[in-house]
Short mmCIF file of C-alpha atoms in Angstrom, two decimals:
data_model
loop_
_atom_site.label_atom_id
_atom_site.label_comp_id
_atom_site.label_asym_id
_atom_site.label_seq_id
_atom_site.Cartn_x
_atom_site.Cartn_y
_atom_site.Cartn_z
CA MET A 1 161.42 263.19 140.54
CA ASN A 2 160.27 261.85 143.94
CA TYR A 3 156.92 260.29 144.56
CA ILE A 4 155.59 260.47 148.11
CA ALA A 5 154.28 257.03 148.84
CA PRO A 6 150.62 256.69 149.89
CA ARG A 7 149.87 256.85 153.57
CA ILE A 8 150.88 253.29 154.32
CA HIS A 9 152.91 254.05 157.48
CA SER A 10 149.80 253.42 159.59
CA LYS A 11 150.00 249.75 158.58
CA MET A 12 153.62 249.46 159.65
CA LYS A 13 154.25 247.64 162.93
CA GLY A 14 155.31 250.08 165.57
CA SER A 15 153.93 253.08 163.71
CA SER A 16 150.81 254.89 164.65
CA PRO A 17 148.67 257.13 162.32
CA ASN A 18 149.91 260.12 164.34
CA GLU A 19 153.59 259.39 163.61
CA GLU A 20 154.85 261.18 160.66
CA ALA A 21 157.11 258.93 158.50
CA THR A 22 158.74 260.02 155.34
CA MET A 23 158.27 257.30 152.76
CA THR A 24 159.29 258.02 149.19
CA ILE A 25 159.61 256.21 145.92
CA ARG A 26 162.38 257.73 143.91
CA SER A 27 164.71 256.96 141.04
CA TYR A 28 167.73 254.78 141.87
CA SER A 29 171.10 256.42 142.37
CA PRO A 30 174.44 254.54 142.23
CA ASP A 31 174.85 255.49 145.93
CA ASP A 32 171.86 253.15 146.65
CA ILE A 33 173.66 249.98 145.52
CA GLU A 34 174.53 248.70 148.98
CA PRO A 35 171.08 248.94 150.55
CA VAL A 36 169.57 247.67 147.31
CA MET A 37 171.75 244.64 147.46
CA VAL A 38 171.01 244.03 151.16
CA ALA A 39 167.30 243.97 150.24
CA TRP A 40 167.98 241.78 147.29
CA ARG A 41 170.12 239.24 149.31
CA SER A 42 167.56 238.87 152.15
CA ALA A 43 164.46 238.73 149.98
CA ASN A 44 166.12 236.47 147.46
CA ALA A 45 167.05 233.94 150.17
CA LEU A 46 163.42 233.96 151.47
CA ALA A 47 161.74 233.68 148.06
CA HIS A 48 164.19 231.35 146.31
CA PRO A 49 165.46 228.71 148.80
CA PHE A 50 165.35 226.16 146.00
CA LEU A 51 168.13 227.94 143.97
CA SER A 52 171.67 226.60 144.28
CA ASP A 53 174.31 228.73 146.10
CA THR A 54 176.35 228.77 142.85
CA TYR A 55 173.48 230.17 140.80
CA VAL A 56 172.60 232.78 143.55
CA ALA A 57 176.28 234.01 143.78
CA ARG A 58 176.48 234.40 140.02
CA SER A 59 173.04 236.19 140.00
CA GLU A 60 174.14 238.58 142.72
CA LEU A 61 177.10 239.75 140.68
CA GLU A 62 174.91 240.20 137.60
CA VAL A 63 172.28 242.05 139.53
CA ARG A 64 174.92 244.43 141.03
CA ASP A 65 177.11 245.00 138.07
CA LEU A 66 174.83 244.67 135.01
CA TYR A 67 171.11 244.59 135.80
CA ILE A 68 170.64 247.36 138.33
CA PRO A 69 172.83 249.99 136.54
CA ASN A 70 171.06 249.34 133.26
CA ALA A 71 167.41 248.81 134.29
CA GLU A 72 164.97 251.57 135.20
CA THR A 73 165.02 251.12 138.92
CA TYR A 74 163.02 252.90 141.70
CA VAL A 75 163.73 252.63 145.38
CA PHE A 76 161.41 252.77 148.35
CA GLU A 77 162.86 254.94 151.04
CA ASP A 78 161.47 254.95 154.60
CA GLY A 79 162.89 257.62 156.85
CA GLY A 80 165.88 258.13 154.48
CA LYS A 81 166.64 254.43 154.41
CA VAL A 82 166.28 252.32 151.25
CA VAL A 83 164.26 249.21 152.15
CA GLY A 84 163.30 247.85 148.75
CA PHE A 85 163.28 248.45 144.99
CA ILE A 86 161.56 247.63 141.69
CA SER A 87 163.49 247.32 138.44
CA LEU A 88 161.82 247.66 135.05
CA VAL A 89 162.84 246.75 131.57
CA GLY A 90 160.17 248.35 129.44
CA ASN A 91 156.89 247.27 130.97
CA GLU A 92 158.38 244.14 132.52
CA ILE A 93 159.18 243.92 136.20
CA GLY A 94 162.70 242.47 136.20
CA GLY A 95 162.94 242.49 140.01
CA LEU A 96 160.89 243.53 143.02
CA PHE A 97 162.75 242.95 146.32
CA LEU A 98 162.05 244.29 149.80
CA ASP A 99 163.53 243.82 153.19
CA PRO A 100 161.49 240.78 154.44
CA SER A 101 160.62 242.67 157.64
CA ARG A 102 158.66 245.02 155.43
CA HIS A 103 156.61 242.44 153.64
CA GLY A 104 152.88 242.74 153.98
CA LYS A 105 152.88 246.40 154.73
CA GLY A 106 151.91 247.82 151.33
CA ILE A 107 155.37 248.68 150.05
CA GLY A 108 155.43 246.13 147.20
CA LYS A 109 152.00 247.24 146.07
CA ALA A 110 153.14 250.88 146.22
CA LEU A 111 156.08 250.09 144.04
CA VAL A 112 153.91 248.12 141.50
CA ASP A 113 151.42 250.95 141.49
CA HIS A 114 154.24 253.45 140.88
CA ALA A 115 155.56 251.31 137.89
CA PHE A 116 151.99 250.87 136.60
CA ALA A 117 151.45 254.66 136.65
CA ILE A 118 154.62 255.17 134.51
CA LYS A 119 154.42 252.11 132.17
CA GLY A 120 150.81 250.99 132.09
CA PRO A 121 150.02 247.28 132.41
CA LEU A 122 153.00 245.25 133.54
CA LYS A 123 154.44 241.77 132.90
CA VAL A 124 156.64 239.70 135.23
CA GLU A 125 158.36 236.30 135.29
CA VAL A 126 158.34 234.42 138.61
CA PHE A 127 159.59 230.99 139.56
CA ARG A 128 156.66 228.63 140.08
CA ASP A 129 158.11 227.62 143.56
CA ASN A 130 158.45 231.24 144.71
CA ARG A 131 155.97 231.13 147.68
CA VAL A 132 156.48 234.88 148.33
CA GLY A 133 156.40 236.47 144.87
CA LEU A 134 153.76 234.33 143.17
CA PRO A 135 150.97 234.99 145.70
CA PHE A 136 151.93 238.64 145.79
CA TYR A 137 151.52 239.00 142.05
CA GLU A 138 148.26 237.06 142.00
CA ARG A 139 146.79 239.21 144.74
CA ASN A 140 147.69 242.26 142.62
CA GLY A 141 145.83 241.10 139.57
CA PHE A 142 148.54 239.40 137.51
CA VAL A 143 147.40 236.37 135.56
CA LEU A 144 149.18 233.36 134.08
CA VAL A 145 150.14 233.85 130.37
CA ALA A 146 152.67 231.07 129.89
CA GLN A 147 155.19 228.91 131.56
CA GLU A 148 158.58 227.60 130.53
CA LEU A 149 161.72 225.82 131.79
CA HIS A 150 164.42 228.19 133.11
CA GLN A 151 167.39 226.45 131.66
CA PRO A 152 170.10 227.71 134.05
CA THR A 153 168.20 226.38 137.15
CA GLY A 154 165.94 223.64 135.88
CA GLN A 155 163.07 225.43 137.51
CA ILE A 156 159.68 226.30 136.00
CA VAL A 157 159.15 230.02 135.36
CA LEU A 158 155.62 231.45 135.11
CA LYS A 159 155.00 234.46 132.89
CA LEU A 160 152.36 236.59 134.40
CA ALA A 161 150.76 239.83 133.16
CA MET A 162 148.23 242.41 134.24
CA PRO A 163 145.04 242.39 132.17
CA ASN A 164 145.32 244.31 128.90
CA CYS A 165 149.07 243.87 128.74
#
């Protein structure tokens, strides 16, 4: 089932309210793996510059081969091109990654709203030093529930949740 994203195209640079853009949130298909991984790589590099190259390389393989195929994943398509995705495990956001050129245009919020409509209040874990994701989740009503050491990286992970989760 496809979900037509709210009219956010008027906020996109280079788009005017009179231009018709087809933006859709839909279920992931295995054919989406390449554009999903392009979004993951670019957004991951921006959000997690503190992670080691070795850890990122291992994570990329896990995301591609294990995580994406087994999670409940939805992609955001703009004009037929996948520009981002959200992956869910139950009511937890396991990953939300967008082409960085699309940040700040309402796409991340549309994906979170879509997930909320399906799952209800959501949870997420985010690295404390993630200067992209942490402010995004805070702006969208997530609050700190706990924090812990992420053993593989030595980084602090914050557990956030929507109210009533």
